[in-house]
XYZ file of C-alpha atoms in Angstrom:
618
model
C 16.433 -34.779 -31.839
C 14.951 -32.236 -34.260
C 13.985 -35.122 -36.546
C 12.265 -36.853 -33.650
C 10.313 -33.668 -32.903
C 9.064 -33.434 -36.488
C 8.077 -37.118 -36.574
C 6.095 -36.629 -33.367
C 4.480 -33.395 -34.570
C 3.567 -33.969 -38.210
C 1.529 -37.191 -37.826
C -0.616 -35.405 -35.260
C -1.213 -32.514 -37.661
C -1.740 -34.683 -40.703
C -4.524 -36.517 -38.880
C -6.347 -33.209 -38.499
C -6.595 -33.359 -34.705
C -8.460 -30.185 -33.623
C -6.406 -27.536 -31.885
C -8.448 -26.382 -28.894
C -8.081 -23.523 -26.487
C -10.019 -22.732 -23.305
C -10.563 -18.997 -22.778
C -12.699 -17.111 -20.288
C -13.156 -13.918 -22.354
C -13.294 -12.568 -25.890
C -9.645 -13.020 -26.746
C -8.090 -14.967 -29.586
C -4.790 -15.704 -31.257
C -6.418 -15.031 -34.619
C -5.368 -11.629 -35.918
C -8.641 -9.884 -36.759
C -11.625 -9.469 -34.457
C -14.812 -7.512 -33.712
C -18.188 -7.775 -32.031
C -21.106 -8.622 -34.314
C -24.047 -7.379 -32.234
C -24.965 -4.156 -30.416
C -24.869 -5.814 -26.970
C -21.374 -7.310 -27.459
C -22.603 -10.862 -26.929
C -21.051 -12.281 -30.126
C -17.312 -11.863 -30.669
C -15.742 -12.952 -33.962
C -12.041 -13.517 -34.643
C -10.571 -14.623 -37.945
C -7.415 -15.108 -39.980
C -6.690 -16.443 -43.453
C -4.118 -17.871 -45.822
C -4.337 -16.116 -49.208
C -2.189 -18.709 -50.972
C -4.016 -21.764 -49.644
C -7.357 -19.887 -49.896
C -8.512 -21.046 -46.476
C -9.960 -18.884 -43.723
C -10.310 -19.677 -40.011
C -13.016 -18.281 -37.744
C -13.477 -18.298 -34.006
C -16.890 -17.413 -32.631
C -17.257 -16.679 -28.898
C -20.817 -16.221 -27.668
C -22.164 -15.635 -24.171
C -24.405 -18.671 -24.142
C -24.490 -22.296 -23.043
C -26.455 -23.197 -26.172
C -25.626 -23.666 -29.844
C -23.750 -21.051 -31.904
C -23.657 -20.454 -35.644
C -21.695 -18.396 -38.139
C -21.797 -18.048 -41.918
C -22.223 -15.792 -44.933
C -25.414 -14.213 -46.267
C -26.394 -11.825 -49.074
C -27.749 -8.284 -49.250
C -31.451 -8.935 -49.653
C -32.465 -12.020 -47.653
C -31.084 -14.584 -45.239
C -32.691 -17.383 -47.277
C -29.886 -19.372 -48.883
C -27.313 -18.239 -46.319
C -24.740 -20.768 -45.213
C -24.377 -21.290 -41.472
C -21.846 -23.458 -39.655
C -23.370 -24.523 -36.323
C -21.998 -26.252 -33.272
C -22.260 -26.640 -29.532
C -21.369 -28.641 -26.460
C -23.967 -30.956 -24.926
C -24.439 -31.143 -21.134
C -22.482 -34.431 -21.126
C -19.460 -32.713 -22.728
C -19.819 -34.176 -26.240
C -19.695 -31.730 -29.148
C -21.744 -31.462 -32.350
C -20.802 -29.505 -35.472
C -22.112 -29.284 -39.034
C -22.278 -27.159 -42.186
C -25.863 -26.060 -42.903
C -27.908 -23.493 -44.865
C -31.207 -21.629 -44.497
C -34.019 -22.947 -46.689
C -36.284 -20.148 -45.409
C -35.983 -17.385 -42.817
C -36.410 -19.814 -39.910
C -35.374 -23.295 -41.107
C -31.917 -24.829 -41.256
C -30.964 -27.796 -43.430
C -27.709 -29.729 -43.390
C -25.545 -29.391 -46.522
C -24.936 -32.500 -48.570
C -21.266 -31.504 -48.680
C -19.605 -30.697 -45.353
C -17.016 -28.012 -46.134
C -16.157 -26.623 -42.700
C -13.512 -28.263 -40.541
C -13.719 -28.113 -36.779
C -10.596 -26.825 -35.013
C -11.983 -26.453 -31.501
C -15.295 -26.350 -29.619
C -15.505 -25.567 -25.907
C -17.931 -24.278 -23.344
C -17.174 -22.660 -19.994
C -19.144 -20.692 -17.420
C -19.422 -17.684 -19.789
C -18.771 -18.578 -23.429
C -19.383 -21.211 -26.039
C -16.384 -20.977 -28.362
C -16.328 -22.564 -31.825
C -13.295 -22.454 -34.087
C -13.334 -23.806 -37.629
C -11.804 -23.326 -41.059
C -13.342 -23.366 -44.528
C -12.148 -22.698 -48.087
C -12.715 -19.305 -49.669
C -14.717 -21.096 -52.345
C -16.038 -24.597 -51.802
C -17.641 -26.758 -54.469
C -20.925 -26.779 -52.558
C -23.558 -24.476 -54.147
C -24.984 -23.871 -50.663
C -21.737 -22.227 -49.500
C -21.284 -18.548 -50.351
C -17.787 -17.458 -51.393
C -15.332 -15.569 -49.215
C -13.973 -12.853 -51.521
C -11.978 -9.625 -51.431
C -15.317 -7.771 -51.512
C -17.379 -6.667 -48.542
C -18.815 -9.833 -46.971
C -22.103 -9.884 -45.076
C -21.648 -12.328 -42.233
C -24.492 -13.993 -40.355
C -24.189 -14.957 -36.677
C -26.827 -16.646 -34.545
C -27.111 -18.529 -31.273
C -29.574 -20.298 -29.009
C -30.062 -20.477 -25.288
C -29.897 -24.282 -25.385
C -28.816 -27.015 -27.791
C -32.024 -27.077 -29.845
C -31.164 -25.756 -33.320
C -33.873 -23.165 -33.893
C -33.349 -19.683 -35.282
C -34.635 -16.770 -33.239
C -34.625 -13.430 -35.031
C -33.791 -11.643 -31.790
C -30.568 -13.662 -31.625
C -29.659 -13.493 -35.322
C -27.374 -10.712 -36.574
C -25.967 -9.614 -39.927
C -22.907 -7.405 -40.245
C -20.833 -6.238 -43.221
C -17.106 -6.922 -42.843
C -14.088 -6.692 -45.126
C -12.636 -10.062 -44.160
C -9.547 -10.313 -46.387
C -7.607 -7.354 -44.979
C -4.056 -7.754 -46.235
C -2.440 -5.385 -43.726
C -3.065 -5.680 -40.007
C -2.520 -2.559 -37.862
C -0.222 -4.542 -35.562
C 2.128 -5.033 -38.533
C 2.770 -1.278 -38.780
C 5.273 0.847 -36.878
C 4.114 3.446 -34.344
C 6.714 6.241 -34.043
C 7.752 7.135 -30.496
C 7.536 10.889 -31.150
C 3.924 10.820 -32.415
C 2.054 14.132 -32.221
C -1.743 14.399 -32.486
C -3.546 17.233 -34.270
C -7.309 17.689 -34.703
C -8.890 19.235 -37.783
C -12.440 19.951 -36.682
C -15.470 22.157 -36.953
C -16.249 23.666 -33.547
C -19.810 24.068 -32.224
C -21.406 24.131 -35.665
C -25.214 24.432 -35.613
C -26.431 21.822 -38.098
C -29.180 23.299 -40.295
C -32.655 21.759 -40.189
C -32.167 20.389 -43.724
C -31.946 16.870 -45.114
C -28.453 17.491 -46.479
C -25.764 19.969 -45.479
C -22.205 20.264 -46.777
C -20.308 22.375 -44.244
C -16.833 23.618 -45.144
C -14.158 25.540 -43.320
C -10.455 26.194 -43.902
C -7.914 25.169 -41.270
C -4.113 25.266 -41.003
C -2.127 22.062 -40.963
C 0.291 21.594 -38.043
C 3.044 24.235 -38.064
C 6.447 22.514 -37.937
C 9.967 23.891 -38.495
C 11.088 20.926 -40.590
C 9.553 18.169 -42.641
C 7.228 15.731 -40.867
C 4.927 12.970 -42.091
C 1.286 12.358 -41.218
C 1.073 8.577 -40.941
C -2.422 7.900 -39.573
C -5.877 9.432 -39.396
C -9.178 8.637 -37.722
C -12.628 10.211 -37.472
C -13.381 12.458 -34.510
C -17.150 12.183 -34.181
C -19.716 13.627 -31.793
C -22.596 11.200 -31.355
C -26.124 12.335 -32.224
C -29.072 10.018 -31.808
C -30.636 10.770 -35.161
C -28.274 13.109 -36.969
C -25.415 11.364 -38.730
C -22.165 12.478 -40.259
C -22.163 10.907 -43.716
C -18.569 11.640 -44.690
C -15.586 13.851 -43.916
C -13.009 14.893 -46.511
C -9.781 16.839 -46.072
C -8.596 18.681 -49.197
C -5.111 20.180 -49.583
C -5.067 23.820 -50.703
C -2.530 25.295 -53.073
C -0.327 27.778 -51.259
C -1.291 30.483 -53.788
C -4.992 30.146 -52.937
C -6.850 33.039 -51.290
C -9.116 31.377 -48.764
C -12.272 32.615 -47.026
C -12.874 32.486 -43.276
C -15.692 31.000 -41.235
C -17.989 28.060 -42.008
C -20.294 27.959 -45.013
C -22.041 25.719 -47.545
C -19.329 23.984 -49.560
C -21.245 24.225 -52.810
C -23.542 27.205 -52.163
C -23.606 30.862 -53.141
C -19.932 31.553 -52.308
C -17.751 29.527 -54.717
C -14.682 30.232 -52.577
C -15.825 27.540 -50.148
C -15.399 24.890 -52.854
C -11.754 25.825 -53.454
C -9.073 23.153 -52.865
C -9.848 19.865 -54.588
C -6.956 17.510 -53.837
C -8.184 14.973 -51.285
C -5.519 13.904 -48.809
C -7.702 12.114 -46.236
C -11.176 10.653 -46.588
C -13.583 9.008 -44.182
C -17.173 7.843 -44.726
C -19.919 5.954 -42.908
C -18.657 2.693 -41.419
C -14.976 3.544 -41.682
C -12.527 3.575 -38.786
C -8.934 4.729 -38.390
C -6.401 4.089 -41.134
C -2.619 3.924 -40.880
C -0.507 4.302 -44.008
C 2.122 1.686 -44.916
C 5.449 2.200 -43.151
C 7.145 3.671 -46.239
C 4.600 6.412 -47.066
C 3.122 9.491 -45.392
C 1.568 12.891 -46.046
C 4.379 15.431 -46.135
C 4.022 18.654 -44.109
C 6.510 21.394 -43.245
C 8.339 22.014 -46.558
C 7.753 24.883 -49.024
C 6.162 22.421 -51.457
C 3.656 21.125 -48.915
C 0.175 22.550 -48.393
C -0.170 24.810 -45.362
C -3.990 24.922 -45.287
C -6.763 22.416 -45.876
C -10.477 22.544 -46.568
C -12.461 20.424 -44.127
C -15.731 19.183 -45.645
C -18.387 17.475 -43.521
C -21.552 16.062 -45.072
C -24.488 15.934 -42.619
C -27.681 13.945 -43.213
C -30.352 15.418 -40.923
C -33.365 13.635 -42.404
C -35.435 14.244 -39.285
C -34.794 17.991 -39.577
C -33.861 18.220 -35.908
C -33.340 21.748 -34.560
C -30.643 22.937 -32.157
C -28.057 20.218 -32.869
C -24.441 21.361 -32.554
C -21.464 19.420 -33.863
C -17.686 19.440 -33.421
C -16.675 16.530 -35.628
C -13.558 16.300 -37.729
C -10.442 14.288 -38.478
C -7.627 13.494 -36.039
C -4.199 13.114 -37.654
C -1.038 11.568 -36.219
C 2.319 12.879 -37.407
C 6.008 12.287 -36.734
C 9.493 13.633 -37.482
C 10.596 10.088 -38.347
C 10.348 10.428 -42.115
C 9.060 7.767 -44.471
C 10.562 7.014 -47.868
C 7.715 8.419 -49.983
C 5.311 11.350 -49.950
C 1.811 10.100 -50.759
C -1.045 11.587 -52.752
C -4.682 10.798 -53.542
C -6.170 10.682 -57.058
C -9.952 11.052 -57.357
C -11.526 9.049 -60.203
C -15.077 8.390 -61.335
C -18.130 10.009 -62.849
C -18.137 13.829 -62.816
C -21.036 14.147 -60.383
C -22.976 17.225 -61.437
C -24.959 17.912 -63.555
C -24.724 15.026 -66.054
C -25.139 11.883 -63.943
C -28.550 10.164 -63.930
C -29.936 6.736 -62.999
C -33.397 5.609 -64.173
C -36.046 4.527 -61.639
C -37.077 0.905 -61.282
C -33.723 -0.431 -62.468
C -32.699 -3.931 -61.403
C -29.259 -2.999 -62.664
C -27.797 0.156 -64.190
C -24.123 0.821 -64.926
C -22.435 4.243 -64.956
C -18.918 4.901 -66.250
C -16.306 7.574 -65.634
C -13.157 7.625 -67.771
C -9.720 9.028 -66.934
C -6.998 9.505 -69.535
C -3.571 10.244 -68.082
C -1.606 11.389 -71.145
C -1.856 15.052 -69.994
C -0.799 14.377 -66.422
C 2.890 15.163 -66.863
C 2.225 18.405 -68.740
C -0.278 19.541 -66.084
C 2.023 18.467 -63.264
C 4.582 21.030 -64.428
C 7.513 18.646 -63.907
C 8.569 15.122 -64.915
C 6.230 12.690 -63.213
C 7.349 9.248 -62.000
C 5.004 6.296 -62.331
C 2.295 6.287 -59.685
C 2.461 3.372 -57.230
C -1.058 2.704 -55.908
C -1.307 0.967 -52.532
C -4.830 1.686 -51.259
C -8.296 2.893 -52.187
C -11.645 4.215 -50.942
C -14.913 3.517 -52.786
C -17.898 5.872 -52.634
C -21.483 5.851 -53.866
C -24.717 6.685 -52.084
C -27.710 4.479 -51.254
C -28.395 3.058 -54.735
C -24.805 1.815 -55.193
C -24.324 -1.939 -55.325
C -20.807 -2.437 -56.756
C -17.784 -0.463 -57.986
C -14.537 -1.254 -59.743
C -11.533 0.567 -61.215
C -9.940 -0.976 -64.320
C -6.565 -0.102 -65.866
C -5.782 -0.119 -69.601
C -2.465 0.338 -71.420
C -2.124 0.755 -75.188
C -5.770 -0.196 -75.628
C -5.507 -3.466 -73.687
C -7.023 -4.205 -70.303
C -4.155 -4.616 -67.859
C -5.887 -5.341 -64.543
C -8.699 -4.514 -62.195
C -7.071 -2.215 -59.658
C -9.784 -2.535 -57.032
C -13.405 -3.596 -56.784
C -16.259 -4.425 -54.449
C -19.118 -6.470 -55.892
C -20.999 -6.316 -52.561
C -20.605 -2.628 -51.745
C -22.325 -1.485 -48.548
C -23.077 2.221 -48.103
C -22.679 1.731 -44.328
C -19.142 0.331 -44.612
C -16.948 2.813 -46.475
C -13.331 2.462 -45.432
C -9.839 2.922 -46.790
C -8.483 -0.470 -47.865
C -5.030 -1.730 -48.810
C -4.309 -3.472 -52.096
C -2.744 -6.955 -51.833
C 0.112 -5.688 -54.034
C 1.038 -2.266 -55.331
C -0.158 -1.240 -58.783
C 1.925 0.870 -61.169
C 0.181 3.540 -63.285
C 2.221 4.924 -66.183
C 1.616 8.153 -68.139
C -0.752 7.359 -70.986
C -2.700 4.667 -69.112
C -6.481 4.836 -69.105
C -8.418 4.309 -65.883
C -12.103 3.400 -65.956
C -14.521 3.467 -63.019
C -17.707 1.403 -63.293
C -20.524 1.833 -60.771
C -23.468 -0.551 -60.500
C -26.785 0.789 -59.158
C -30.204 -0.606 -58.295
C -33.290 1.633 -58.023
C -36.206 -0.809 -57.734
C -37.507 1.215 -54.775
C -37.565 4.544 -56.680
C -40.225 5.984 -58.987
C -38.335 9.010 -60.314
C -34.946 9.620 -61.884
C -31.981 9.784 -59.479
C -29.549 12.533 -60.423
C -25.955 12.957 -59.417
C -25.520 15.377 -56.552
C -24.430 15.957 -52.960
C -27.491 14.623 -51.104
C -27.564 11.069 -49.846
C -30.669 10.498 -52.018
C -28.695 11.764 -55.037
C -25.854 9.611 -56.324
C -22.109 9.632 -56.762
C -19.619 7.297 -58.428
C -16.135 7.891 -57.014
C -12.967 5.940 -56.276
C -10.018 7.505 -54.430
C -6.626 5.914 -55.176
C -3.888 6.314 -52.544
C -0.478 6.374 -54.220
C 3.126 7.627 -54.123
C 5.137 9.648 -55.007
C 2.862 12.699 -54.748
C 2.155 14.836 -57.807
C -0.055 17.869 -58.472
C -2.990 16.051 -60.111
C -6.015 16.023 -57.816
C -8.796 14.454 -59.917
C -9.529 12.900 -63.299
C -13.196 12.183 -64.016
C -15.447 11.692 -67.018
C -19.052 12.019 -68.141
C -20.944 11.014 -71.308
C -22.402 13.209 -74.054
C -25.899 13.591 -72.596
C -27.257 15.091 -75.834
C -26.348 11.873 -77.655
C -27.993 9.841 -74.883
C -31.202 11.904 -75.082
C -31.382 11.452 -78.857
C -30.890 7.689 -78.524
C -33.879 7.665 -76.162
C -35.999 9.588 -78.694
C -35.890 12.894 -76.830
C -35.072 16.342 -78.205
C -32.110 18.181 -76.677
C -29.834 20.938 -77.966
C -27.684 21.478 -74.859
C -26.680 19.622 -71.712
C -29.412 21.112 -69.542
C -32.104 20.064 -72.016
C -30.483 16.637 -72.204
C -30.747 16.166 -68.455
C -34.299 17.530 -68.290
C -35.264 15.081 -71.046
C -34.542 12.164 -68.705
C -37.689 13.118 -66.762
C -39.756 12.691 -69.931
C -38.657 9.124 -70.704
C -41.116 6.303 -70.016
C -38.833 4.064 -68.030
C -39.239 0.359 -68.750
C -36.706 -2.483 -68.574
C -36.107 -1.940 -72.293
C -35.587 1.831 -72.070
C -33.340 1.385 -69.009
C -31.055 -0.963 -70.952
C -31.159 1.399 -73.933
C -30.074 4.302 -71.713
C -27.257 2.258 -70.189
C -26.033 1.265 -73.655
C -26.194 4.868 -74.903
C -24.255 6.163 -71.877
C -21.519 3.598 -72.501
C -21.325 4.256 -76.255
C -21.387 8.068 -75.962
C -18.139 10.001 -76.172
C -16.796 10.853 -72.722
C -15.504 14.254 -71.711
C -12.610 13.839 -69.265
C -11.925 16.660 -66.783
C -8.485 16.762 -65.135
C -7.814 19.133 -62.233
C -4.636 20.048 -60.325
C -4.164 21.130 -56.716
C -3.936 24.741 -57.969
C -7.386 24.451 -59.630
C -5.983 24.262 -63.174
C -8.466 22.460 -65.453
C -7.895 20.580 -68.696
C -10.412 18.633 -70.788
C -9.925 15.747 -73.152
C -12.214 13.129 -74.664
C -12.323 9.362 -74.972
C -14.477 6.268 -75.349
C -15.450 3.643 -72.786
C -13.493 0.410 -73.337
C -14.991 -2.998 -72.649
C -14.279 -4.667 -69.317
C -13.103 -8.279 -69.551
C -14.556 -10.309 -66.645
C -12.135 -12.020 -64.285
C -12.747 -15.793 -64.253
C -13.506 -17.391 -60.898
C -10.827 -19.639 -59.474
C -11.253 -23.370 -58.818
C -13.345 -24.533 -55.909
C -11.952 -26.630 -53.066
C -13.734 -29.897 -52.368
C -14.171 -31.394 -48.922
C -14.260 -34.935 -47.632
C -16.735 -33.950 -44.898
C -16.343 -32.132 -41.623
C -19.530 -32.958 -39.714
C -19.019 -33.982 -36.076
C -21.666 -36.067 -34.349
C -21.886 -36.060 -30.576
C -19.928 -39.333 -30.340
C -17.150 -38.258 -32.748
C -13.827 -36.891 -31.593
C -12.232 -35.477 -34.757
C -13.378 -34.102 -38.076
C -12.206 -34.991 -41.561
C -10.015 -32.650 -43.595
C -10.033 -31.057 -47.006
C -8.874 -32.687 -50.159
C -7.788 -30.579 -53.080
C -10.087 -30.295 -56.088
C -8.605 -31.836 -59.265
C -6.642 -28.771 -60.417
C -2.980 -28.286 -61.266
C -0.908 -27.191 -58.264
C 2.498 -25.600 -58.321
C 4.120 -28.463 -56.466
C 3.679 -31.319 -54.052
C 4.423 -29.126 -51.055
C 1.485 -26.851 -51.829
C -0.777 -29.846 -52.383
C 0.209 -31.092 -48.937
C -0.544 -27.730 -47.376
C -4.069 -27.828 -48.792
C -4.712 -31.061 -46.913
C -4.038 -29.506 -43.518
C -6.148 -27.154 -41.414
C -4.944 -23.560 -41.551
C -3.748 -23.625 -37.958
C -1.746 -26.754 -38.701
C -0.226 -25.208 -41.823
C 0.950 -22.220 -39.816
C 2.445 -24.485 -37.164
C 4.255 -26.569 -39.790
C 5.674 -23.443 -41.423
C 6.825 -22.092 -38.056
C 8.505 -25.393 -37.150
C 10.287 -25.561 -40.512
C 11.641 -22.058 -39.903
C 13.173 -23.278 -36.625
C 14.892 -26.336 -38.155
C 18.237 -24.795 -39.228
C 18.926 -23.393 -35.763
C 17.778 -26.621 -34.096
C 20.040 -28.759 -36.264
C 22.972 -26.415 -35.796
C 22.720 -26.510 -32.005
C 22.047 -30.253 -31.962
C 18.729 -29.932 -30.142
């Protein structure tokens, strides 16, 4: 009987018959979802298969006309790919893979690389579901990567394919999320605690860093914080740029009140070990089920520094704020206590980026051979599971690279399409082990074509930063490890006189910046000796030096060809993928690549049922 079931099921799947579903609202069986427009007209759902490198999308739009979804780039919609489809008044469907040849004109791709899985229309929604490879062999299709992806959604009021800018939307999304919140446990005894600034009058300045010191929850025994989320008060024109929570050493003498984090009173910059970070575009984040922030033991911090960066570019008066971070904690203990290691370019006062740069790279080195000595106790290997990337408006890409014994080991994390407005804590697809003695390099890519003066590192949004926060376990006492180049050497390479660091930085304003001098400055910054500054939770500082190693590029994987997925109004089914001529691990994987993602999942689920079915004689 089980054999009969498989023989009935698999031919249907192998033929690529679309799996359709009629829904009256924005719901989907695909795991990830969000609205793409301010009016909540366009609802996107998606899921993916990392091994098969295929992603499925479902677009639900409040329209009786055509709908479209694809991928675009940072600077222009020209060249974007757009999969379009709809249901004609007679009930027939149309579907094709297209691209934008200019801002308003669509053209059908020569290679059809999207496969239709379902297309319906009801009294409210037109719903289109399709799958596509992460990387097709069509140059008109943009890749789906583990970077931030800028998606393009559009629709019409009828079935005439014509772009209307009022109904075209672009949104940055991290599509390949490896952990879904529904996969994580929610303890029954969850307690909520808010760390917030109360009724703070935001100064009438472009940039304000407000800091205050707050106690963590008081508990009689060990608990774990397992989730955090921003607690924001909406202002029409005043925005909260980021919020950081720093753990304080229990020996620290802390000030009271609220003050400028980096102003006249240095006490308000005490505590430098980040334990929670949020920035523009981020949402809540729940730690993996085996890690948490420990509170309630003598070794745990009792106080934190709450830092909120405000950008009040309109200099609005009389705006009060009570934003902060909400944490969720539990007595149900996890296996590991987590920590956060801050890497990157030591922000002030050495960092600079020339104006008019199409591309400029900055580097911050970390050498870990002193970690164990500074930790004050034997230090296990660090197991990294997540990360948060941070630059300001000129940032275009970041990556963290790991080296061991002088050899590049891996890229820990990266985003080649970084978006300042989407800064969120992300999970790694697999955990990364950092051993004592490893070197960690952060590379930040900037573009300053719209600037006519040097951009310096600093706290303001119009200054720059180059930071990566690594979330790891088990916790140690190291809070940050960041580097900066010998600016005197850089100034001399640019033909400027400098005898100290301040003169070196001032000399950058004297350089005539051209494409040639920009590249010369980038080369000098990379070749200069780096000073590495390591700091502990108790504000102990150690310096070392090092040199920037080369970064070996990661080759792109093979593309996945298609046999064509266009559906004309008279067609009933669409053709499937065929694997590109590359070596596969086995015939079973090759077969999986021939099936739509939904079909693959159904096959896998059915195979998992077989032993029980055969045993019971079903």
